[in-house]
Amino acid sequence: MSVPMSPRSAIVLAGGLGTRLRPLTDMRPKQMLPIVDRPMIEHVVAKLAREGVDDVVLSLGYRPDAFGVAYPSGRCGGAGLRYATEPDPLGTAGAILFAAHRAAGGNGRAGGGDPFSETFWALNGDVLTDAPFSELLALHRARGAEATILTIPMADASRYGLVESDDTGRVSRFVEKPASGRVTSGWINAGVYVLEPSVLARIRPGRPVSMERETFAAVAADGALYALNSDAYWIDAGTPASYLQANIDLTSGRRAVTLGAVSPRAEVSPGAEVAGSVVMERATVEAGARLDSSVVLPGGRIGAGAVVADSVVGYDAVVGPGARVAGFTLLGDGAAVAAGESLHGGRHQGDPAR
Ligand code: GDD
Ligand code: MG
């Protein structure tokens, strides 16, 4: 008997508005925000490429052009990229169906054929993980599942999909965004799926359909939805706190790979202190300034003696000398904090037309 190959194709959802990261996402999709040294999407695609994927269809909606501009060659993170841009938001399942149809309808991968007529991966495009996808696939095959999802333990499941499964991995319940208070901890949907093409046949075209609220419920009702519980590193980088954490984790030894926290193309004064923080290319940090659990995006400038804690300094944003920025403040492109000013939280739009 021949051993089935691992899937070579994946659909990655990257069409959301990135609302929770505004104003950083005012000018670009969330997946184009950098995590340490490259856009979020590149980390996601590189993980897939390491798992044997060479054909990634990006499902896009909001500001889709950013990807073509960043990857004009159609290659990213070691895989080929294709784009499927929805005319209107179709929900997570609708977006996957639309992308699969688009990919089947021409400009196919080398060798031709419809890559989504066999087992394929689907991912949320804001998920960074070191989980072994091969184990997810192995469980999927062993159970003859129609869909298998990666699940991660979470203390507060309220902003995720809560998944209940038995000892064999069979899912009995999937509750998207359970009301907080009622549910506290549990295994949550990590946004990494192995799907059979038959899942696509369950998605009614032409109207928004949610994978989490509709399609998975139907597959589970047929006893064909499975989950692999994993305690590997995982983060959804889509909120201010988790975007910061995703950057910090990749530079502090919590990941399979560790990257430098300060870009070789940044300028940090020897008299500045950078603690548990990431400083990206073209950024400058002057003497006496202190960064604590923060991220300075490309071109950001931190003036002498300023203190930035638990905050994101946006592209070319300026924190004046002696200013204090803390409490999950987000500074948009070109935003300016005056010398000596103090900010605690909030979203501060800059001047995108600067
Ligand atoms: N193409 C397309 N169209 N993509 C979309 C759309 C859409 O209408 N809406 C969202 N996306 C993309 C986002 O860009 C993101 O990459 C992914 O789909 C998931 O959307 P989020 O908005 O980040 O969802 P979430 O984080 O609240 O919840 C989801 O992820 C959790 C894990 O991170 C759900 O799948 C939860 O069940 C899950 O626990
Ligand atoms: Mg998310």
PDB file of C-alpha atoms in Angstrom, residues 20-215:
ATOM      1  CA  ARG A  20      -7.826  45.002  17.088  1.00  0.00           C
ATOM      2  CA  LEU A  21      -4.461  46.284  15.858  1.00  0.00           C
ATOM      3  CA  ARG A  22      -5.649  49.656  14.582  1.00  0.00           C
ATOM      4  CA  PRO A  23      -4.080  52.106  13.824  1.00  0.00           C
ATOM      5  CA  LEU A  24      -1.132  49.838  12.896  1.00  0.00           C
ATOM      6  CA  THR A  25      -3.418  48.161  10.349  1.00  0.00           C
ATOM      7  CA  ASP A  26      -4.851  51.387   8.915  1.00  0.00           C
ATOM      8  CA  MET A  27      -2.400  51.266   6.026  1.00  0.00           C
ATOM      9  CA  ARG A  28      -1.712  47.519   5.701  1.00  0.00           C
ATOM     10  CA  PRO A  29      -3.255  44.136   6.450  1.00  0.00           C
ATOM     11  CA  LYS A  30      -2.376  42.571   9.794  1.00  0.00           C
ATOM     12  CA  GLN A  31      -0.335  39.859   8.080  1.00  0.00           C
ATOM     13  CA  MET A  32       2.027  42.465   6.623  1.00  0.00           C
ATOM     14  CA  LEU A  33       2.964  43.791  10.059  1.00  0.00           C
ATOM     15  CA  PRO A  34       6.473  42.675  10.890  1.00  0.00           C
ATOM     16  CA  ILE A  35       7.253  40.107  13.549  1.00  0.00           C
ATOM     17  CA  VAL A  36      10.894  40.822  14.431  1.00  0.00           C
ATOM     18  CA  ASP A  37      12.501  40.738  10.980  1.00  0.00           C
ATOM     19  CA  ARG A  38       9.844  39.940   8.391  1.00  0.00           C
ATOM     20  CA  PRO A  39       6.107  40.225   7.806  1.00  0.00           C
ATOM     21  CA  MET A  40       3.847  37.958   9.847  1.00  0.00           C
ATOM     22  CA  ILE A  41       2.712  36.140   6.690  1.00  0.00           C
ATOM     23  CA  GLU A  42       6.277  35.066   5.936  1.00  0.00           C
ATOM     24  CA  HIS A  43       6.563  33.297   9.290  1.00  0.00           C
ATOM     25  CA  VAL A  44       3.248  31.537   8.656  1.00  0.00           C
ATOM     26  CA  VAL A  45       4.154  30.444   5.117  1.00  0.00           C
ATOM     27  CA  ALA A  46       7.673  29.382   6.153  1.00  0.00           C
ATOM     28  CA  LYS A  47       6.179  27.052   8.750  1.00  0.00           C
ATOM     29  CA  LEU A  48       3.977  25.493   6.074  1.00  0.00           C
ATOM     30  CA  ALA A  49       6.948  25.183   3.726  1.00  0.00           C
ATOM     31  CA  ARG A  50       8.875  23.315   6.419  1.00  0.00           C
ATOM     32  CA  GLU A  51       5.930  20.911   6.623  1.00  0.00           C
ATOM     33  CA  GLY A  52       6.202  20.165   2.891  1.00  0.00           C
ATOM     34  CA  VAL A  53       3.812  22.733   1.405  1.00  0.00           C
ATOM     35  CA  ASP A  54       4.907  24.439  -1.804  1.00  0.00           C
ATOM     36  CA  ASP A  55       1.644  26.006  -2.962  1.00  0.00           C
ATOM     37  CA  VAL A  56      -0.048  28.594  -0.734  1.00  0.00           C
ATOM     38  CA  VAL A  57      -3.258  30.357  -1.716  1.00  0.00           C
ATOM     39  CA  LEU A  58      -3.756  33.532   0.295  1.00  0.00           C
ATOM     40  CA  SER A  59      -7.391  34.340   0.893  1.00  0.00           C
ATOM     41  CA  LEU A  60      -7.561  38.140   0.837  1.00  0.00           C
ATOM     42  CA  GLY A  61     -10.063  40.918   1.334  1.00  0.00           C
ATOM     43  CA  TYR A  62      -8.757  44.005   3.117  1.00  0.00           C
ATOM     44  CA  ARG A  63      -5.896  45.805   1.317  1.00  0.00           C
ATOM     45  CA  PRO A  64      -4.979  42.797  -0.828  1.00  0.00           C
ATOM     46  CA  ASP A  65      -2.478  44.714  -2.989  1.00  0.00           C
ATOM     47  CA  ALA A  66       0.060  44.833  -0.167  1.00  0.00           C
ATOM     48  CA  PHE A  67       0.992  41.192  -0.763  1.00  0.00           C
ATOM     49  CA  GLY A  68       1.643  41.494  -4.478  1.00  0.00           C
ATOM     50  CA  VAL A  69       3.800  44.541  -3.797  1.00  0.00           C
ATOM     51  CA  ALA A  70       5.807  42.710  -1.124  1.00  0.00           C
ATOM     52  CA  TYR A  71       6.171  39.459  -3.089  1.00  0.00           C
ATOM     53  CA  PRO A  72       6.278  40.426  -6.759  1.00  0.00           C
ATOM     54  CA  SER A  73       7.942  37.137  -7.672  1.00  0.00           C
ATOM     55  CA  GLY A  74       5.041  35.164  -6.211  1.00  0.00           C
ATOM     56  CA  ARG A  75       7.335  33.437  -3.732  1.00  0.00           C
ATOM     57  CA  CYS A  76       7.319  33.895   0.015  1.00  0.00           C
ATOM     58  CA  GLY A  77       8.848  31.953   2.889  1.00  0.00           C
ATOM     59  CA  GLY A  78       9.982  29.074   0.657  1.00  0.00           C
ATOM     60  CA  ALA A  79       6.641  28.439  -1.087  1.00  0.00           C
ATOM     61  CA  GLY A  80       4.808  29.715  -4.122  1.00  0.00           C
ATOM     62  CA  LEU A  81       2.053  32.249  -3.423  1.00  0.00           C
ATOM     63  CA  ARG A  82      -1.246  32.698  -5.192  1.00  0.00           C
ATOM     64  CA  TYR A  83      -3.987  35.156  -4.307  1.00  0.00           C
ATOM     65  CA  ALA A  84      -7.757  34.838  -4.088  1.00  0.00           C
ATOM     66  CA  THR A  85      -9.364  38.191  -3.328  1.00  0.00           C
ATOM     67  CA  GLU A  86     -12.994  38.142  -2.229  1.00  0.00           C
ATOM     68  CA  PRO A  87     -15.307  40.774  -3.670  1.00  0.00           C
ATOM     69  CA  ASP A  88     -17.084  40.857  -0.275  1.00  0.00           C
ATOM     70  CA  PRO A  89     -16.175  39.216   3.050  1.00  0.00           C
ATOM     71  CA  LEU A  90     -17.395  35.614   2.880  1.00  0.00           C
ATOM     72  CA  GLY A  91     -16.650  34.427   6.409  1.00  0.00           C
ATOM     73  CA  THR A  92     -13.944  31.898   7.184  1.00  0.00           C
ATOM     74  CA  ALA A  93     -15.566  28.920   5.425  1.00  0.00           C
ATOM     75  CA  GLY A  94     -16.820  30.982   2.493  1.00  0.00           C
ATOM     76  CA  ALA A  95     -13.316  32.393   2.072  1.00  0.00           C
ATOM     77  CA  ILE A  96     -11.776  28.905   2.001  1.00  0.00           C
ATOM     78  CA  LEU A  97     -14.313  27.711  -0.578  1.00  0.00           C
ATOM     79  CA  PHE A  98     -13.748  30.805  -2.722  1.00  0.00           C
ATOM     80  CA  ALA A  99      -9.962  30.372  -2.553  1.00  0.00           C
ATOM     81  CA  ALA A 100     -10.172  26.677  -3.438  1.00  0.00           C
ATOM     82  CA  HIS A 101     -12.376  27.443  -6.455  1.00  0.00           C
ATOM     83  CA  ARG A 102     -10.106  30.251  -7.596  1.00  0.00           C
ATOM     84  CA  ALA A 103      -7.040  28.044  -7.292  1.00  0.00           C
ATOM     85  CA  ALA A 104      -8.691  25.261  -9.264  1.00  0.00           C
ATOM     86  CA  GLY A 105      -9.716  27.623 -12.036  1.00  0.00           C
ATOM     87  CA  GLY A 106      -6.386  28.097 -13.740  1.00  0.00           C
ATOM     88  CA  ASN A 107      -2.864  29.297 -13.061  1.00  0.00           C
ATOM     89  CA  GLY A 108      -2.502  26.040 -11.136  1.00  0.00           C
ATOM     90  CA  ARG A 109       0.682  24.715  -9.662  1.00  0.00           C
ATOM     91  CA  ALA A 110       3.208  22.857 -11.766  1.00  0.00           C
ATOM     92  CA  GLY A 111       1.789  19.523 -12.830  1.00  0.00           C
ATOM     93  CA  GLY A 112      -1.722  20.933 -13.187  1.00  0.00           C
ATOM     94  CA  GLY A 113      -4.847  19.545 -11.617  1.00  0.00           C
ATOM     95  CA  ASP A 114      -6.898  20.849  -8.741  1.00  0.00           C
ATOM     96  CA  PRO A 115      -4.794  20.840  -5.563  1.00  0.00           C
ATOM     97  CA  PHE A 116      -7.932  21.095  -3.430  1.00  0.00           C
ATOM     98  CA  SER A 117      -9.399  17.854  -4.733  1.00  0.00           C
ATOM     99  CA  GLU A 118      -7.125  16.120  -2.219  1.00  0.00           C
ATOM    100  CA  THR A 119      -6.308  16.608   1.480  1.00  0.00           C
ATOM    101  CA  PHE A 120      -5.101  20.167   2.161  1.00  0.00           C
ATOM    102  CA  TRP A 121      -4.128  22.531   4.956  1.00  0.00           C
ATOM    103  CA  ALA A 122      -6.062  25.632   5.962  1.00  0.00           C
ATOM    104  CA  LEU A 123      -4.692  28.188   8.416  1.00  0.00           C
ATOM    105  CA  ASN A 124      -5.605  31.421  10.098  1.00  0.00           C
ATOM    106  CA  GLY A 125      -2.973  33.850   8.866  1.00  0.00           C
ATOM    107  CA  ASP A 126      -2.146  35.339  12.256  1.00  0.00           C
ATOM    108  CA  VAL A 127      -1.061  32.108  13.941  1.00  0.00           C
ATOM    109  CA  LEU A 128       2.575  31.488  14.848  1.00  0.00           C
ATOM    110  CA  THR A 129       3.344  28.033  16.187  1.00  0.00           C
ATOM    111  CA  ASP A 130       6.000  25.375  16.629  1.00  0.00           C
ATOM    112  CA  ALA A 131       3.407  22.582  16.802  1.00  0.00           C
ATOM    113  CA  PRO A 132       4.237  19.463  14.766  1.00  0.00           C
ATOM    114  CA  PHE A 133       1.817  19.566  11.835  1.00  0.00           C
ATOM    115  CA  SER A 134       2.899  16.021  10.913  1.00  0.00           C
ATOM    116  CA  GLU A 135       1.223  14.730  14.098  1.00  0.00           C
ATOM    117  CA  LEU A 136      -1.981  16.528  13.178  1.00  0.00           C
ATOM    118  CA  LEU A 137      -1.878  14.910   9.762  1.00  0.00           C
ATOM    119  CA  ALA A 138      -1.099  11.487  11.254  1.00  0.00           C
ATOM    120  CA  LEU A 139      -4.140  11.679  13.554  1.00  0.00           C
ATOM    121  CA  HIS A 140      -6.283  12.829  10.631  1.00  0.00           C
ATOM    122  CA  ARG A 141      -5.228   9.817   8.547  1.00  0.00           C
ATOM    123  CA  ALA A 142      -5.418   7.330  11.410  1.00  0.00           C
ATOM    124  CA  ARG A 143      -9.005   8.302  12.209  1.00  0.00           C
ATOM    125  CA  GLY A 144     -10.122   8.714   8.620  1.00  0.00           C
ATOM    126  CA  ALA A 145     -11.294  12.167   9.651  1.00  0.00           C
ATOM    127  CA  GLU A 146     -12.979  14.672   7.385  1.00  0.00           C
ATOM    128  CA  ALA A 147     -11.428  17.599   9.265  1.00  0.00           C
ATOM    129  CA  THR A 148      -8.813  17.678  12.023  1.00  0.00           C
ATOM    130  CA  ILE A 149      -7.966  20.764  14.020  1.00  0.00           C
ATOM    131  CA  LEU A 150      -5.032  21.637  16.220  1.00  0.00           C
ATOM    132  CA  THR A 151      -6.021  22.594  19.758  1.00  0.00           C
ATOM    133  CA  ILE A 152      -4.009  24.373  22.437  1.00  0.00           C
ATOM    134  CA  PRO A 153      -4.693  24.718  26.161  1.00  0.00           C
ATOM    135  CA  MET A 154      -5.875  28.192  27.182  1.00  0.00           C
ATOM    136  CA  ALA A 155      -6.684  29.643  30.594  1.00  0.00           C
ATOM    137  CA  ASP A 156      -9.315  32.017  29.198  1.00  0.00           C
ATOM    138  CA  ALA A 157     -11.022  30.606  26.135  1.00  0.00           C
ATOM    139  CA  SER A 158     -13.481  33.450  25.645  1.00  0.00           C
ATOM    140  CA  ARG A 159     -11.800  35.026  22.607  1.00  0.00           C
ATOM    141  CA  TYR A 160     -11.234  31.683  20.887  1.00  0.00           C
ATOM    142  CA  GLY A 161     -13.127  28.610  19.720  1.00  0.00           C
ATOM    143  CA  LEU A 162     -13.533  26.142  22.587  1.00  0.00           C
ATOM    144  CA  VAL A 163     -13.186  22.505  21.492  1.00  0.00           C
ATOM    145  CA  GLU A 164     -14.257  19.435  23.423  1.00  0.00           C
ATOM    146  CA  SER A 165     -12.948  16.055  22.308  1.00  0.00           C
ATOM    147  CA  ASP A 166     -12.753  12.509  23.691  1.00  0.00           C
ATOM    148  CA  ASP A 167      -9.744  10.198  24.167  1.00  0.00           C
ATOM    149  CA  THR A 168      -9.720   9.258  20.493  1.00  0.00           C
ATOM    150  CA  GLY A 169      -9.660  12.937  19.492  1.00  0.00           C
ATOM    151  CA  ARG A 170     -13.241  12.940  18.243  1.00  0.00           C
ATOM    152  CA  VAL A 171     -14.807  16.381  18.724  1.00  0.00           C
ATOM    153  CA  SER A 172     -18.168  16.482  20.490  1.00  0.00           C
ATOM    154  CA  ARG A 173     -18.540  20.251  20.771  1.00  0.00           C
ATOM    155  CA  PHE A 174     -17.121  23.387  19.175  1.00  0.00           C
ATOM    156  CA  VAL A 175     -18.192  26.681  20.774  1.00  0.00           C
ATOM    157  CA  GLU A 176     -16.882  29.799  19.048  1.00  0.00           C
ATOM    158  CA  LYS A 177     -16.134  32.710  21.427  1.00  0.00           C
ATOM    159  CA  PRO A 178     -17.908  31.269  24.500  1.00  0.00           C
ATOM    160  CA  ALA A 179     -19.328  34.000  26.745  1.00  0.00           C
ATOM    161  CA  SER A 180     -16.714  34.787  29.352  1.00  0.00           C
ATOM    162  CA  GLY A 181     -17.746  33.916  32.877  1.00  0.00           C
ATOM    163  CA  ARG A 182     -19.478  30.717  31.760  1.00  0.00           C
ATOM    164  CA  VAL A 183     -16.352  29.065  30.430  1.00  0.00           C
ATOM    165  CA  THR A 184     -12.872  29.632  31.746  1.00  0.00           C
ATOM    166  CA  SER A 185     -10.229  27.216  30.585  1.00  0.00           C
ATOM    167  CA  GLY A 186     -10.042  24.496  27.982  1.00  0.00           C
ATOM    168  CA  TRP A 187      -8.606  23.404  24.636  1.00  0.00           C
ATOM    169  CA  ILE A 188      -9.031  26.066  22.020  1.00  0.00           C
ATOM    170  CA  ASN A 189      -9.033  26.031  18.228  1.00  0.00           C
ATOM    171  CA  ALA A 190      -5.534  26.996  17.112  1.00  0.00           C
ATOM    172  CA  GLY A 191      -6.658  27.921  13.588  1.00  0.00           C
ATOM    173  CA  VAL A 192      -4.664  25.112  11.923  1.00  0.00           C
ATOM    174  CA  TYR A 193      -6.718  22.556  10.000  1.00  0.00           C
ATOM    175  CA  VAL A 194      -6.295  19.477   7.836  1.00  0.00           C
ATOM    176  CA  LEU A 195      -9.314  19.296   5.546  1.00  0.00           C
ATOM    177  CA  GLU A 196     -10.723  16.792   3.086  1.00  0.00           C
ATOM    178  CA  PRO A 197     -12.280  18.203  -0.099  1.00  0.00           C
ATOM    179  CA  SER A 198     -15.659  16.908   1.145  1.00  0.00           C
ATOM    180  CA  VAL A 199     -15.621  19.758   3.689  1.00  0.00           C
ATOM    181  CA  LEU A 200     -15.799  22.198   0.760  1.00  0.00           C
ATOM    182  CA  ALA A 201     -18.964  20.467  -0.456  1.00  0.00           C
ATOM    183  CA  ARG A 202     -20.633  21.340   2.870  1.00  0.00           C
ATOM    184  CA  ILE A 203     -20.111  25.093   2.388  1.00  0.00           C
ATOM    185  CA  ARG A 204     -22.979  26.807   0.592  1.00  0.00           C
ATOM    186  CA  PRO A 205     -21.558  29.294  -1.888  1.00  0.00           C
ATOM    187  CA  GLY A 206     -22.747  32.845  -2.329  1.00  0.00           C
ATOM    188  CA  ARG A 207     -23.253  33.908   1.271  1.00  0.00           C
ATOM    189  CA  PRO A 208     -20.942  34.343   4.253  1.00  0.00           C
ATOM    190  CA  VAL A 209     -20.345  31.063   6.086  1.00  0.00           C
ATOM    191  CA  SER A 210     -18.348  30.648   9.285  1.00  0.00           C
ATOM    192  CA  MET A 211     -16.129  27.585   9.543  1.00  0.00           C
ATOM    193  CA  GLU A 212     -16.155  27.819  13.322  1.00  0.00           C
ATOM    194  CA  ARG A 213     -19.875  28.470  13.823  1.00  0.00           C
ATOM    195  CA  GLU A 214     -21.393  26.410  10.997  1.00  0.00           C
ATOM    196  CA  THR A 215     -19.200  24.021   9.056  1.00  0.00           C
TER     197      THR A 215
END
